[in-house]
Amino acid sequence: MIGLWVVVPPVADAVGGFGPALEQYNTRMAAAPAVNWWSWTDSALLLVFGGIPWHVYFQRVLAARDEHVARRLSLFAAVCCLFAALPPALIGILAHGADWAALGVPDPEPARMLPYVLAHLAPPAVAALGLGAVSAAVMSSMDSSILSSSTMTARNVYRPLVDPKASREALTRAVRGTVLVLGVAATLIALQVKSIYTLWVLCSDLVYCVLFPQLLLALWDPAANRLGSYAGMFTGFAIRISAGEPLLGLPRLLPLPQDEHGLDMVPIKTIAMISGLVVMWSVSRLTAKQCPPVPLDGQAARDTATPVAASLHDGLTG
């Protein structure tokens, strides 16, 4: 975070100050097409609620000394995230005040703005510090994601399906092997897709549509059961996939209205999330006799609770 803040002053000096850059930014934004507020709101809700069920967050929560520390750290982290978002936003605004033609550089795409700013508007030492900060953040997030994915695979796939009586040493070996497999797979995916950011948004998309309703009801609805969980997961996933996804080459099956830029005029992601939530809530109550809900405590909870609840219980008791 400090590395990105250090970049702001020299970049502001290179473009003639923050005031002219902000004026140029406002001028360009005024000439930009109207905002599709349906799509904007849909993406905003995705970023807010879709970030909650990520396992990398719960790793930190479950590592806290007690629930009070976990709550305080979560709220403090929220403030830190807002503070950390300021330097990239300021750098983006300052980039609008740069005369890229005079620098012999075509106007960079928004996704490539930061490396262009560091390369052409910042002194070499500052550019190295900024790139180092971004690289450190990327590597930190990457190893957390791969480790959490490997851990979940070992505990929720290898142990129940391959070796139910696996010892701690066997699970450790499974995690190490899965790290290698997932690392290679992630590298191949990164080399194939055109936008890593788009891939990340797609992943958050599925987490928001499928897992957020599961987490919400598993924790707060005592009537939530396994059949409701399965029905809600299928509903949210089916609706979201039916909306199509160009990144994966999935065709659009739902006749959704779009604007001139190809953005949906319907908050389909939020609709998929709410649909999964309602279906899980309803089916859980309709099937309460056939599949009684299990509370989040005891060995039986880990074995028979809803998928998300079982994963949470593993962490809480681990």
PDB file of C-alpha atoms in Angstrom:
ATOM      1  CA  MET A   1       0.000   0.000   0.000  1.00  0.00           C
ATOM      2  CA  ILE A   2       2.842   2.374   0.874  1.00  0.00           C
ATOM      3  CA  GLY A   3       4.551   1.562  -2.423  1.00  0.00           C
ATOM      4  CA  LEU A   4       1.518   2.765  -4.388  1.00  0.00           C
ATOM      5  CA  TRP A   5       1.101   5.899  -2.277  1.00  0.00           C
ATOM      6  CA  VAL A   6       4.733   6.806  -2.992  1.00  0.00           C
ATOM      7  CA  VAL A   7       3.957   6.749  -6.720  1.00  0.00           C
ATOM      8  CA  VAL A   8       1.224   9.427  -6.519  1.00  0.00           C
ATOM      9  CA  PRO A   9       3.272  12.636  -5.847  1.00  0.00           C
ATOM     10  CA  PRO A  10       5.842  12.237  -8.684  1.00  0.00           C
ATOM     11  CA  VAL A  11       3.109  11.268 -11.150  1.00  0.00           C
ATOM     12  CA  ALA A  12       1.068  14.315 -10.122  1.00  0.00           C
ATOM     13  CA  ASP A  13       4.145  16.485 -10.657  1.00  0.00           C
ATOM     14  CA  ALA A  14       4.753  14.936 -14.098  1.00  0.00           C
ATOM     15  CA  VAL A  15       1.250  15.805 -15.354  1.00  0.00           C
ATOM     16  CA  GLY A  16       1.264  19.363 -14.003  1.00  0.00           C
ATOM     17  CA  GLY A  17      -0.589  18.855 -10.762  1.00  0.00           C
ATOM     18  CA  PHE A  18      -3.702  17.098  -9.538  1.00  0.00           C
ATOM     19  CA  GLY A  19      -6.048  20.037 -10.319  1.00  0.00           C
ATOM     20  CA  PRO A  20      -5.536  20.053 -14.119  1.00  0.00           C
ATOM     21  CA  ALA A  21      -5.625  16.258 -14.206  1.00  0.00           C
ATOM     22  CA  LEU A  22      -8.927  16.202 -12.325  1.00  0.00           C
ATOM     23  CA  GLU A  23     -10.373  18.819 -14.682  1.00  0.00           C
ATOM     24  CA  GLN A  24      -9.315  16.747 -17.691  1.00  0.00           C
ATOM     25  CA  TYR A  25     -10.786  13.644 -16.072  1.00  0.00           C
ATOM     26  CA  ASN A  26     -14.130  15.367 -15.439  1.00  0.00           C
ATOM     27  CA  THR A  27     -14.198  16.613 -19.032  1.00  0.00           C
ATOM     28  CA  ARG A  28     -13.691  13.102 -20.397  1.00  0.00           C
ATOM     29  CA  MET A  29     -16.250  11.626 -18.019  1.00  0.00           C
ATOM     30  CA  ALA A  30     -18.821  14.230 -19.053  1.00  0.00           C
ATOM     31  CA  ALA A  31     -18.360  13.204 -22.690  1.00  0.00           C
ATOM     32  CA  ALA A  32     -18.517   9.495 -21.855  1.00  0.00           C
ATOM     33  CA  PRO A  33     -21.684   7.476 -22.530  1.00  0.00           C
ATOM     34  CA  ALA A  34     -24.341   7.346 -19.821  1.00  0.00           C
ATOM     35  CA  VAL A  35     -23.744   4.883 -17.032  1.00  0.00           C
ATOM     36  CA  ASN A  36     -25.760   1.667 -17.144  1.00  0.00           C
ATOM     37  CA  TRP A  37     -26.850   1.780 -13.509  1.00  0.00           C
ATOM     38  CA  TRP A  38     -28.384  -1.692 -13.649  1.00  0.00           C
ATOM     39  CA  SER A  39     -25.052  -3.211 -14.614  1.00  0.00           C
ATOM     40  CA  TRP A  40     -23.139  -0.929 -12.238  1.00  0.00           C
ATOM     41  CA  THR A  41     -25.350  -1.846  -9.259  1.00  0.00           C
ATOM     42  CA  ASP A  42     -25.145  -5.526 -10.150  1.00  0.00           C
ATOM     43  CA  SER A  43     -21.346  -5.408 -10.179  1.00  0.00           C
ATOM     44  CA  ALA A  44     -21.224  -3.311  -6.991  1.00  0.00           C
ATOM     45  CA  LEU A  45     -23.341  -5.851  -5.081  1.00  0.00           C
ATOM     46  CA  LEU A  46     -21.170  -8.627  -6.484  1.00  0.00           C
ATOM     47  CA  LEU A  47     -18.006  -6.975  -5.163  1.00  0.00           C
ATOM     48  CA  VAL A  48     -19.549  -6.275  -1.745  1.00  0.00           C
ATOM     49  CA  PHE A  49     -21.261  -9.585  -1.003  1.00  0.00           C
ATOM     50  CA  GLY A  50     -19.332 -11.838  -3.367  1.00  0.00           C
ATOM     51  CA  GLY A  51     -16.131 -11.192  -1.436  1.00  0.00           C
ATOM     52  CA  ILE A  52     -17.529 -12.534   1.835  1.00  0.00           C
ATOM     53  CA  PRO A  53     -17.592 -16.316   1.103  1.00  0.00           C
ATOM     54  CA  TRP A  54     -13.980 -16.483  -0.152  1.00  0.00           C
ATOM     55  CA  HIS A  55     -12.012 -19.097   1.753  1.00  0.00           C
ATOM     56  CA  VAL A  56      -8.906 -16.893   1.917  1.00  0.00           C
ATOM     57  CA  TYR A  57     -10.911 -14.537   4.146  1.00  0.00           C
ATOM     58  CA  PHE A  58     -12.157 -17.311   6.406  1.00  0.00           C
ATOM     59  CA  GLN A  59      -8.619 -18.607   6.798  1.00  0.00           C
ATOM     60  CA  ARG A  60      -7.812 -15.327   8.533  1.00  0.00           C
ATOM     61  CA  VAL A  61     -11.054 -15.274  10.524  1.00  0.00           C
ATOM     62  CA  LEU A  62     -10.576 -18.822  11.802  1.00  0.00           C
ATOM     63  CA  ALA A  63      -6.956 -18.093  12.723  1.00  0.00           C
ATOM     64  CA  ALA A  64      -8.005 -15.279  15.096  1.00  0.00           C
ATOM     65  CA  ARG A  65      -7.785 -15.818  18.853  1.00  0.00           C
ATOM     66  CA  ASP A  66     -11.548 -15.420  19.405  1.00  0.00           C
ATOM     67  CA  GLU A  67     -14.649 -14.045  17.718  1.00  0.00           C
ATOM     68  CA  HIS A  68     -14.099 -10.545  19.117  1.00  0.00           C
ATOM     69  CA  VAL A  69     -10.648 -10.314  17.525  1.00  0.00           C
ATOM     70  CA  ALA A  70     -12.028 -11.697  14.242  1.00  0.00           C
ATOM     71  CA  ARG A  71     -14.792  -9.070  14.226  1.00  0.00           C
ATOM     72  CA  ARG A  72     -12.449  -6.179  14.998  1.00  0.00           C
ATOM     73  CA  LEU A  73      -9.905  -7.288  12.395  1.00  0.00           C
ATOM     74  CA  SER A  74     -12.639  -7.665   9.766  1.00  0.00           C
ATOM     75  CA  LEU A  75     -13.927  -4.132  10.364  1.00  0.00           C
ATOM     76  CA  PHE A  76     -10.388  -2.752  10.431  1.00  0.00           C
ATOM     77  CA  ALA A  77      -9.633  -4.573   7.166  1.00  0.00           C
ATOM     78  CA  ALA A  78     -12.685  -2.959   5.558  1.00  0.00           C
ATOM     79  CA  VAL A  79     -11.306   0.502   6.376  1.00  0.00           C
ATOM     80  CA  CYS A  80      -7.863  -0.546   5.100  1.00  0.00           C
ATOM     81  CA  CYS A  81      -9.402  -1.725   1.821  1.00  0.00           C
ATOM     82  CA  LEU A  82     -10.999   1.686   1.278  1.00  0.00           C
ATOM     83  CA  PHE A  83      -7.681   3.375   2.049  1.00  0.00           C
ATOM     84  CA  ALA A  84      -5.821   0.972  -0.258  1.00  0.00           C
ATOM     85  CA  ALA A  85      -8.212   1.736  -3.123  1.00  0.00           C
ATOM     86  CA  LEU A  86      -7.336   5.446  -3.096  1.00  0.00           C
ATOM     87  CA  PRO A  87      -3.865   5.382  -4.739  1.00  0.00           C
ATOM     88  CA  PRO A  88      -4.958   3.319  -7.780  1.00  0.00           C
ATOM     89  CA  ALA A  89      -7.938   5.653  -8.221  1.00  0.00           C
ATOM     90  CA  LEU A  90      -5.724   8.741  -7.932  1.00  0.00           C
ATOM     91  CA  ILE A  91      -3.187   7.290 -10.368  1.00  0.00           C
ATOM     92  CA  GLY A  92      -5.997   6.600 -12.838  1.00  0.00           C
ATOM     93  CA  ILE A  93      -7.254  10.185 -12.553  1.00  0.00           C
ATOM     94  CA  LEU A  94      -3.735  11.582 -12.974  1.00  0.00           C
ATOM     95  CA  ALA A  95      -3.227   9.445 -16.078  1.00  0.00           C
ATOM     96  CA  HIS A  96      -6.034  11.409 -17.776  1.00  0.00           C
ATOM     97  CA  GLY A  97      -3.892  14.532 -17.467  1.00  0.00           C
ATOM     98  CA  ALA A  98      -0.906  13.003 -19.250  1.00  0.00           C
ATOM     99  CA  ASP A  99      -0.055  13.970 -22.805  1.00  0.00           C
ATOM    100  CA  TRP A 100       0.583  10.461 -24.107  1.00  0.00           C
ATOM    101  CA  ALA A 101       1.084  11.669 -27.673  1.00  0.00           C
ATOM    102  CA  ALA A 102       3.955  13.914 -26.555  1.00  0.00           C
ATOM    103  CA  LEU A 103       5.495  10.914 -24.838  1.00  0.00           C
ATOM    104  CA  GLY A 104       5.260   8.950 -28.086  1.00  0.00           C
ATOM    105  CA  VAL A 105       2.841   6.471 -26.545  1.00  0.00           C
ATOM    106  CA  PRO A 106      -0.715   5.696 -27.702  1.00  0.00           C
ATOM    107  CA  ASP A 107      -3.457   6.115 -25.126  1.00  0.00           C
ATOM    108  CA  PRO A 108      -3.192   2.998 -22.946  1.00  0.00           C
ATOM    109  CA  GLU A 109      -6.130   0.755 -22.249  1.00  0.00           C
ATOM    110  CA  PRO A 110      -7.628   1.182 -18.761  1.00  0.00           C
ATOM    111  CA  ALA A 111      -6.427  -2.262 -17.677  1.00  0.00           C
ATOM    112  CA  ARG A 112      -2.831  -1.335 -18.605  1.00  0.00           C
ATOM    113  CA  MET A 113      -2.841   2.175 -17.197  1.00  0.00           C
ATOM    114  CA  LEU A 114      -0.720   1.494 -14.099  1.00  0.00           C
ATOM    115  CA  PRO A 115       2.302  -0.059 -15.873  1.00  0.00           C
ATOM    116  CA  TYR A 116       2.207   2.736 -18.487  1.00  0.00           C
ATOM    117  CA  VAL A 117       2.140   5.377 -15.752  1.00  0.00           C
ATOM    118  CA  LEU A 118       5.045   3.759 -13.923  1.00  0.00           C
ATOM    119  CA  ALA A 119       7.077   3.379 -17.108  1.00  0.00           C
ATOM    120  CA  HIS A 120       6.575   6.878 -18.547  1.00  0.00           C
ATOM    121  CA  LEU A 121       5.563   9.242 -15.729  1.00  0.00           C
ATOM    122  CA  ALA A 122       7.464   8.033 -12.652  1.00  0.00           C
ATOM    123  CA  PRO A 123      11.217   8.141 -11.904  1.00  0.00           C
ATOM    124  CA  PRO A 124      12.929   4.723 -12.249  1.00  0.00           C
ATOM    125  CA  ALA A 125      13.335   4.240  -8.488  1.00  0.00           C
ATOM    126  CA  VAL A 126       9.693   5.078  -7.824  1.00  0.00           C
ATOM    127  CA  ALA A 127       8.570   2.876 -10.725  1.00  0.00           C
ATOM    128  CA  ALA A 128      10.559  -0.055  -9.307  1.00  0.00           C
ATOM    129  CA  LEU A 129       8.969   0.480  -5.892  1.00  0.00           C
ATOM    130  CA  GLY A 130       5.470   0.626  -7.391  1.00  0.00           C
ATOM    131  CA  LEU A 131       5.970  -2.509  -9.480  1.00  0.00           C
ATOM    132  CA  GLY A 132       7.430  -4.277  -6.461  1.00  0.00           C
ATOM    133  CA  ALA A 133       4.386  -3.342  -4.393  1.00  0.00           C
ATOM    134  CA  VAL A 134       1.977  -4.657  -7.028  1.00  0.00           C
ATOM    135  CA  SER A 135       4.021  -7.841  -7.530  1.00  0.00           C
ATOM    136  CA  ALA A 136       4.140  -8.501  -3.785  1.00  0.00           C
ATOM    137  CA  ALA A 137       0.377  -8.082  -3.501  1.00  0.00           C
ATOM    138  CA  VAL A 138      -0.242 -10.398  -6.468  1.00  0.00           C
ATOM    139  CA  MET A 139       2.088 -13.098  -5.128  1.00  0.00           C
ATOM    140  CA  SER A 140       0.532 -12.862  -1.670  1.00  0.00           C
ATOM    141  CA  SER A 141      -2.977 -13.303  -3.053  1.00  0.00           C
ATOM    142  CA  MET A 142      -1.845 -16.063  -5.403  1.00  0.00           C
ATOM    143  CA  ASP A 143      -0.206 -18.250  -2.774  1.00  0.00           C
ATOM    144  CA  SER A 144      -3.176 -17.765  -0.423  1.00  0.00           C
ATOM    145  CA  SER A 145      -5.612 -18.804  -3.143  1.00  0.00           C
ATOM    146  CA  ILE A 146      -3.635 -21.858  -4.180  1.00  0.00           C
ATOM    147  CA  LEU A 147      -3.065 -22.955  -0.577  1.00  0.00           C
ATOM    148  CA  SER A 148      -6.720 -22.544   0.389  1.00  0.00           C
ATOM    149  CA  SER A 149      -7.878 -24.340  -2.796  1.00  0.00           C
ATOM    150  CA  SER A 150      -5.458 -27.176  -2.133  1.00  0.00           C
ATOM    151  CA  THR A 151      -6.559 -27.462   1.484  1.00  0.00           C
ATOM    152  CA  MET A 152     -10.233 -27.572   0.544  1.00  0.00           C
ATOM    153  CA  THR A 153      -9.544 -30.160  -2.158  1.00  0.00           C
ATOM    154  CA  ALA A 154      -7.633 -32.379   0.250  1.00  0.00           C
ATOM    155  CA  ARG A 155     -10.236 -32.149   3.022  1.00  0.00           C
ATOM    156  CA  ASN A 156     -13.423 -32.160   0.941  1.00  0.00           C
ATOM    157  CA  VAL A 157     -12.413 -34.378  -2.002  1.00  0.00           C
ATOM    158  CA  TYR A 158      -9.386 -36.526  -1.154  1.00  0.00           C
ATOM    159  CA  ARG A 159     -10.388 -37.475   2.392  1.00  0.00           C
ATOM    160  CA  PRO A 160     -14.088 -38.331   1.861  1.00  0.00           C
ATOM    161  CA  LEU A 161     -13.694 -39.961  -1.580  1.00  0.00           C
ATOM    162  CA  VAL A 162     -10.191 -41.468  -1.615  1.00  0.00           C
ATOM    163  CA  ASP A 163      -9.037 -42.110   1.946  1.00  0.00           C
ATOM    164  CA  PRO A 164     -11.650 -41.435   4.666  1.00  0.00           C
ATOM    165  CA  LYS A 165      -9.183 -42.524   7.368  1.00  0.00           C
ATOM    166  CA  ALA A 166      -6.345 -40.350   6.086  1.00  0.00           C
ATOM    167  CA  SER A 167      -3.917 -39.235   8.777  1.00  0.00           C
ATOM    168  CA  ARG A 168      -2.657 -35.681   9.172  1.00  0.00           C
ATOM    169  CA  GLU A 169       0.552 -36.669   7.363  1.00  0.00           C
ATOM    170  CA  ALA A 170      -1.425 -38.129   4.455  1.00  0.00           C
ATOM    171  CA  LEU A 171      -3.526 -34.968   4.185  1.00  0.00           C
ATOM    172  CA  THR A 172      -0.341 -32.881   4.211  1.00  0.00           C
ATOM    173  CA  ARG A 173       1.060 -34.910   1.320  1.00  0.00           C
ATOM    174  CA  ALA A 174      -2.252 -34.544  -0.533  1.00  0.00           C
ATOM    175  CA  VAL A 175      -2.151 -30.774  -0.044  1.00  0.00           C
ATOM    176  CA  ARG A 176       1.418 -30.583  -1.367  1.00  0.00           C
ATOM    177  CA  GLY A 177       0.525 -32.600  -4.453  1.00  0.00           C
ATOM    178  CA  THR A 178      -2.605 -30.533  -5.050  1.00  0.00           C
ATOM    179  CA  VAL A 179      -0.559 -27.322  -4.803  1.00  0.00           C
ATOM    180  CA  LEU A 180       1.550 -28.517  -7.730  1.00  0.00           C
ATOM    181  CA  VAL A 181      -1.470 -29.536  -9.785  1.00  0.00           C
ATOM    182  CA  LEU A 182      -3.375 -26.309  -9.144  1.00  0.00           C
ATOM    183  CA  GLY A 183      -0.242 -24.218  -9.737  1.00  0.00           C
ATOM    184  CA  VAL A 184       0.275 -25.764 -13.161  1.00  0.00           C
ATOM    185  CA  ALA A 185      -3.427 -25.445 -13.996  1.00  0.00           C
ATOM    186  CA  ALA A 186      -3.489 -21.787 -12.937  1.00  0.00           C
ATOM    187  CA  THR A 187      -0.432 -21.052 -15.054  1.00  0.00           C
ATOM    188  CA  LEU A 188      -1.992 -22.662 -18.133  1.00  0.00           C
ATOM    189  CA  ILE A 189      -5.215 -20.714 -17.616  1.00  0.00           C
ATOM    190  CA  ALA A 190      -3.276 -17.459 -17.198  1.00  0.00           C
ATOM    191  CA  LEU A 191      -1.462 -18.068 -20.481  1.00  0.00           C
ATOM    192  CA  GLN A 192      -4.702 -18.729 -22.359  1.00  0.00           C
ATOM    193  CA  VAL A 193      -7.121 -16.042 -21.205  1.00  0.00           C
ATOM    194  CA  LYS A 194      -6.887 -12.482 -22.479  1.00  0.00           C
ATOM    195  CA  SER A 195      -7.732 -10.768 -19.194  1.00  0.00           C
ATOM    196  CA  ILE A 196      -6.800 -12.051 -15.749  1.00  0.00           C
ATOM    197  CA  TYR A 197      -9.017  -9.349 -14.246  1.00  0.00           C
ATOM    198  CA  THR A 198     -12.004 -10.627 -16.217  1.00  0.00           C
ATOM    199  CA  LEU A 199     -11.272 -14.163 -15.043  1.00  0.00           C
ATOM    200  CA  TRP A 200     -11.140 -12.962 -11.442  1.00  0.00           C
ATOM    201  CA  VAL A 201     -14.463 -11.141 -11.840  1.00  0.00           C
ATOM    202  CA  LEU A 202     -16.002 -14.297 -13.318  1.00  0.00           C
ATOM    203  CA  CYS A 203     -14.820 -16.305 -10.305  1.00  0.00           C
ATOM    204  CA  SER A 204     -16.288 -13.687  -7.944  1.00  0.00           C
ATOM    205  CA  ASP A 205     -19.427 -13.832 -10.057  1.00  0.00           C
ATOM    206  CA  LEU A 206     -19.942 -17.545  -9.388  1.00  0.00           C
ATOM    207  CA  VAL A 207     -19.073 -17.142  -5.694  1.00  0.00           C
ATOM    208  CA  TYR A 208     -21.702 -14.409  -5.377  1.00  0.00           C
ATOM    209  CA  CYS A 209     -24.415 -16.282  -7.278  1.00  0.00           C
ATOM    210  CA  VAL A 210     -23.819 -19.748  -5.809  1.00  0.00           C
ATOM    211  CA  LEU A 211     -21.976 -19.585  -2.481  1.00  0.00           C
ATOM    212  CA  PHE A 212     -23.198 -16.384  -0.842  1.00  0.00           C
ATOM    213  CA  PRO A 213     -26.814 -17.663  -0.389  1.00  0.00           C
ATOM    214  CA  GLN A 214     -25.392 -20.932   0.941  1.00  0.00           C
ATOM    215  CA  LEU A 215     -23.210 -19.189   3.509  1.00  0.00           C
ATOM    216  CA  LEU A 216     -25.958 -16.791   4.564  1.00  0.00           C
ATOM    217  CA  LEU A 217     -28.561 -19.488   5.230  1.00  0.00           C
ATOM    218  CA  ALA A 218     -26.105 -22.037   6.621  1.00  0.00           C
ATOM    219  CA  LEU A 219     -25.177 -19.562   9.345  1.00  0.00           C
ATOM    220  CA  TRP A 220     -28.485 -17.785   9.994  1.00  0.00           C
ATOM    221  CA  ASP A 221     -31.312 -20.142   8.983  1.00  0.00           C
ATOM    222  CA  PRO A 222     -31.745 -23.042  11.439  1.00  0.00           C
ATOM    223  CA  ALA A 223     -34.082 -24.777   8.957  1.00  0.00           C
ATOM    224  CA  ALA A 224     -31.517 -24.951   6.128  1.00  0.00           C
ATOM    225  CA  ASN A 225     -30.855 -28.543   5.082  1.00  0.00           C
ATOM    226  CA  ARG A 226     -28.899 -30.553   2.522  1.00  0.00           C
ATOM    227  CA  LEU A 227     -31.651 -30.816  -0.120  1.00  0.00           C
ATOM    228  CA  GLY A 228     -32.328 -27.091   0.072  1.00  0.00           C
ATOM    229  CA  SER A 229     -28.621 -26.449  -0.292  1.00  0.00           C
ATOM    230  CA  TYR A 230     -28.382 -28.565  -3.433  1.00  0.00           C
ATOM    231  CA  ALA A 231     -31.510 -26.975  -4.945  1.00  0.00           C
ATOM    232  CA  GLY A 232     -30.276 -23.439  -4.228  1.00  0.00           C
ATOM    233  CA  MET A 233     -26.824 -24.133  -5.659  1.00  0.00           C
ATOM    234  CA  PHE A 234     -28.271 -25.602  -8.850  1.00  0.00           C
ATOM    235  CA  THR A 235     -30.738 -22.725  -9.293  1.00  0.00           C
ATOM    236  CA  GLY A 236     -28.164 -19.944  -8.859  1.00  0.00           C
ATOM    237  CA  PHE A 237     -25.642 -21.685 -11.094  1.00  0.00           C
ATOM    238  CA  ALA A 238     -28.190 -22.481 -13.829  1.00  0.00           C
ATOM    239  CA  ILE A 239     -29.544 -18.928 -14.021  1.00  0.00           C
ATOM    240  CA  ARG A 240     -26.072 -17.387 -14.113  1.00  0.00           C
ATOM    241  CA  ILE A 241     -24.801 -19.788 -16.801  1.00  0.00           C
ATOM    242  CA  SER A 242     -27.966 -19.247 -18.851  1.00  0.00           C
ATOM    243  CA  ALA A 243     -27.073 -15.550 -19.073  1.00  0.00           C
ATOM    244  CA  GLY A 244     -23.992 -16.535 -21.096  1.00  0.00           C
ATOM    245  CA  GLU A 245     -20.312 -15.812 -20.599  1.00  0.00           C
ATOM    246  CA  PRO A 246     -18.104 -14.706 -23.523  1.00  0.00           C
ATOM    247  CA  LEU A 247     -14.921 -15.508 -21.600  1.00  0.00           C
ATOM    248  CA  LEU A 248     -15.872 -19.180 -21.509  1.00  0.00           C
ATOM    249  CA  GLY A 249     -17.643 -19.208 -24.855  1.00  0.00           C
ATOM    250  CA  LEU A 250     -21.021 -19.907 -23.228  1.00  0.00           C
ATOM    251  CA  PRO A 251     -24.008 -18.844 -25.378  1.00  0.00           C
ATOM    252  CA  ARG A 252     -26.692 -16.530 -24.038  1.00  0.00           C
ATOM    253  CA  LEU A 253     -29.849 -18.570 -23.428  1.00  0.00           C
ATOM    254  CA  LEU A 254     -31.901 -15.925 -21.613  1.00  0.00           C
ATOM    255  CA  PRO A 255     -33.336 -13.101 -23.772  1.00  0.00           C
ATOM    256  CA  LEU A 256     -31.959 -10.275 -21.623  1.00  0.00           C
ATOM    257  CA  PRO A 257     -32.213  -6.664 -22.863  1.00  0.00           C
ATOM    258  CA  GLN A 258     -28.860  -4.979 -23.468  1.00  0.00           C
ATOM    259  CA  ASP A 259     -27.658  -1.434 -24.052  1.00  0.00           C
ATOM    260  CA  GLU A 260     -25.584  -0.231 -27.010  1.00  0.00           C
ATOM    261  CA  HIS A 261     -22.390  -1.418 -25.323  1.00  0.00           C
ATOM    262  CA  GLY A 262     -23.599  -4.988 -24.806  1.00  0.00           C
ATOM    263  CA  LEU A 263     -24.204  -4.583 -21.060  1.00  0.00           C
ATOM    264  CA  ASP A 264     -27.263  -6.205 -19.533  1.00  0.00           C
ATOM    265  CA  MET A 265     -30.150  -3.920 -18.579  1.00  0.00           C
ATOM    266  CA  VAL A 266     -31.140  -6.469 -15.930  1.00  0.00           C
ATOM    267  CA  PRO A 267     -29.103  -7.267 -12.759  1.00  0.00           C
ATOM    268  CA  ILE A 268     -28.904 -10.935 -13.695  1.00  0.00           C
ATOM    269  CA  LYS A 269     -26.176 -11.780 -11.173  1.00  0.00           C
ATOM    270  CA  THR A 270     -28.218 -10.468  -8.273  1.00  0.00           C
ATOM    271  CA  ILE A 271     -31.325 -12.180  -9.646  1.00  0.00           C
ATOM    272  CA  ALA A 272     -29.420 -15.487  -9.740  1.00  0.00           C
ATOM    273  CA  MET A 273     -28.217 -14.958  -6.160  1.00  0.00           C
ATOM    274  CA  ILE A 274     -31.676 -14.076  -4.824  1.00  0.00           C
ATOM    275  CA  SER A 275     -33.247 -16.982  -6.737  1.00  0.00           C
ATOM    276  CA  GLY A 276     -30.806 -19.435  -5.178  1.00  0.00           C
ATOM    277  CA  LEU A 277     -31.481 -17.913  -1.755  1.00  0.00           C
ATOM    278  CA  VAL A 278     -35.261 -18.194  -2.109  1.00  0.00           C
ATOM    279  CA  VAL A 279     -35.101 -21.733  -3.508  1.00  0.00           C
ATOM    280  CA  MET A 280     -32.804 -22.951  -0.728  1.00  0.00           C
ATOM    281  CA  TRP A 281     -35.040 -21.356   1.915  1.00  0.00           C
ATOM    282  CA  SER A 282     -38.218 -22.827   0.393  1.00  0.00           C
ATOM    283  CA  VAL A 283     -36.937 -26.333  -0.396  1.00  0.00           C
ATOM    284  CA  SER A 284     -35.383 -26.642   3.064  1.00  0.00           C
ATOM    285  CA  ARG A 285     -38.798 -26.157   4.627  1.00  0.00           C
ATOM    286  CA  LEU A 286     -40.614 -28.373   2.139  1.00  0.00           C
ATOM    287  CA  THR A 287     -38.172 -31.241   2.758  1.00  0.00           C
ATOM    288  CA  ALA A 288     -37.703 -30.769   6.506  1.00  0.00           C
ATOM    289  CA  LYS A 289     -39.214 -34.188   7.306  1.00  0.00           C
ATOM    290  CA  GLN A 290     -37.268 -36.109   4.655  1.00  0.00           C
ATOM    291  CA  CYS A 291     -33.996 -34.305   5.405  1.00  0.00           C
ATOM    292  CA  PRO A 292     -33.948 -32.778   8.899  1.00  0.00           C
ATOM    293  CA  PRO A 293     -31.602 -29.809   9.348  1.00  0.00           C
ATOM    294  CA  VAL A 294     -28.483 -30.398  11.409  1.00  0.00           C
ATOM    295  CA  PRO A 295     -27.037 -27.710  13.713  1.00  0.00           C
ATOM    296  CA  LEU A 296     -23.455 -26.491  13.314  1.00  0.00           C
ATOM    297  CA  ASP A 297     -21.971 -28.472  16.174  1.00  0.00           C
ATOM    298  CA  GLY A 298     -20.830 -32.016  16.821  1.00  0.00           C
ATOM    299  CA  GLN A 299     -19.340 -34.644  14.531  1.00  0.00           C
ATOM    300  CA  ALA A 300     -22.732 -35.201  12.877  1.00  0.00           C
ATOM    301  CA  ALA A 301     -22.783 -31.593  11.700  1.00  0.00           C
ATOM    302  CA  ARG A 302     -19.511 -32.015   9.873  1.00  0.00           C
ATOM    303  CA  ASP A 303     -20.732 -35.190   8.194  1.00  0.00           C
ATOM    304  CA  THR A 304     -24.316 -34.264   7.299  1.00  0.00           C
ATOM    305  CA  ALA A 305     -24.680 -30.486   7.231  1.00  0.00           C
ATOM    306  CA  THR A 306     -24.989 -28.457   4.052  1.00  0.00           C
ATOM    307  CA  PRO A 307     -21.789 -28.302   1.970  1.00  0.00           C
ATOM    308  CA  VAL A 308     -20.833 -24.781   3.023  1.00  0.00           C
ATOM    309  CA  ALA A 309     -21.727 -25.437   6.650  1.00  0.00           C
ATOM    310  CA  ALA A 310     -19.593 -28.586   6.625  1.00  0.00           C
ATOM    311  CA  SER A 311     -16.628 -26.648   5.296  1.00  0.00           C
ATOM    312  CA  LEU A 312     -17.081 -23.960   7.931  1.00  0.00           C
ATOM    313  CA  HIS A 313     -17.354 -26.582  10.642  1.00  0.00           C
ATOM    314  CA  ASP A 314     -14.111 -28.200   9.488  1.00  0.00           C
ATOM    315  CA  GLY A 315     -12.380 -24.885   9.949  1.00  0.00           C
ATOM    316  CA  LEU A 316     -14.007 -24.115  13.275  1.00  0.00           C
ATOM    317  CA  THR A 317     -13.052 -27.463  14.767  1.00  0.00           C
ATOM    318  CA  GLY A 318      -9.669 -27.643  13.002  1.00  0.00           C
TER     319      GLY A 318
END
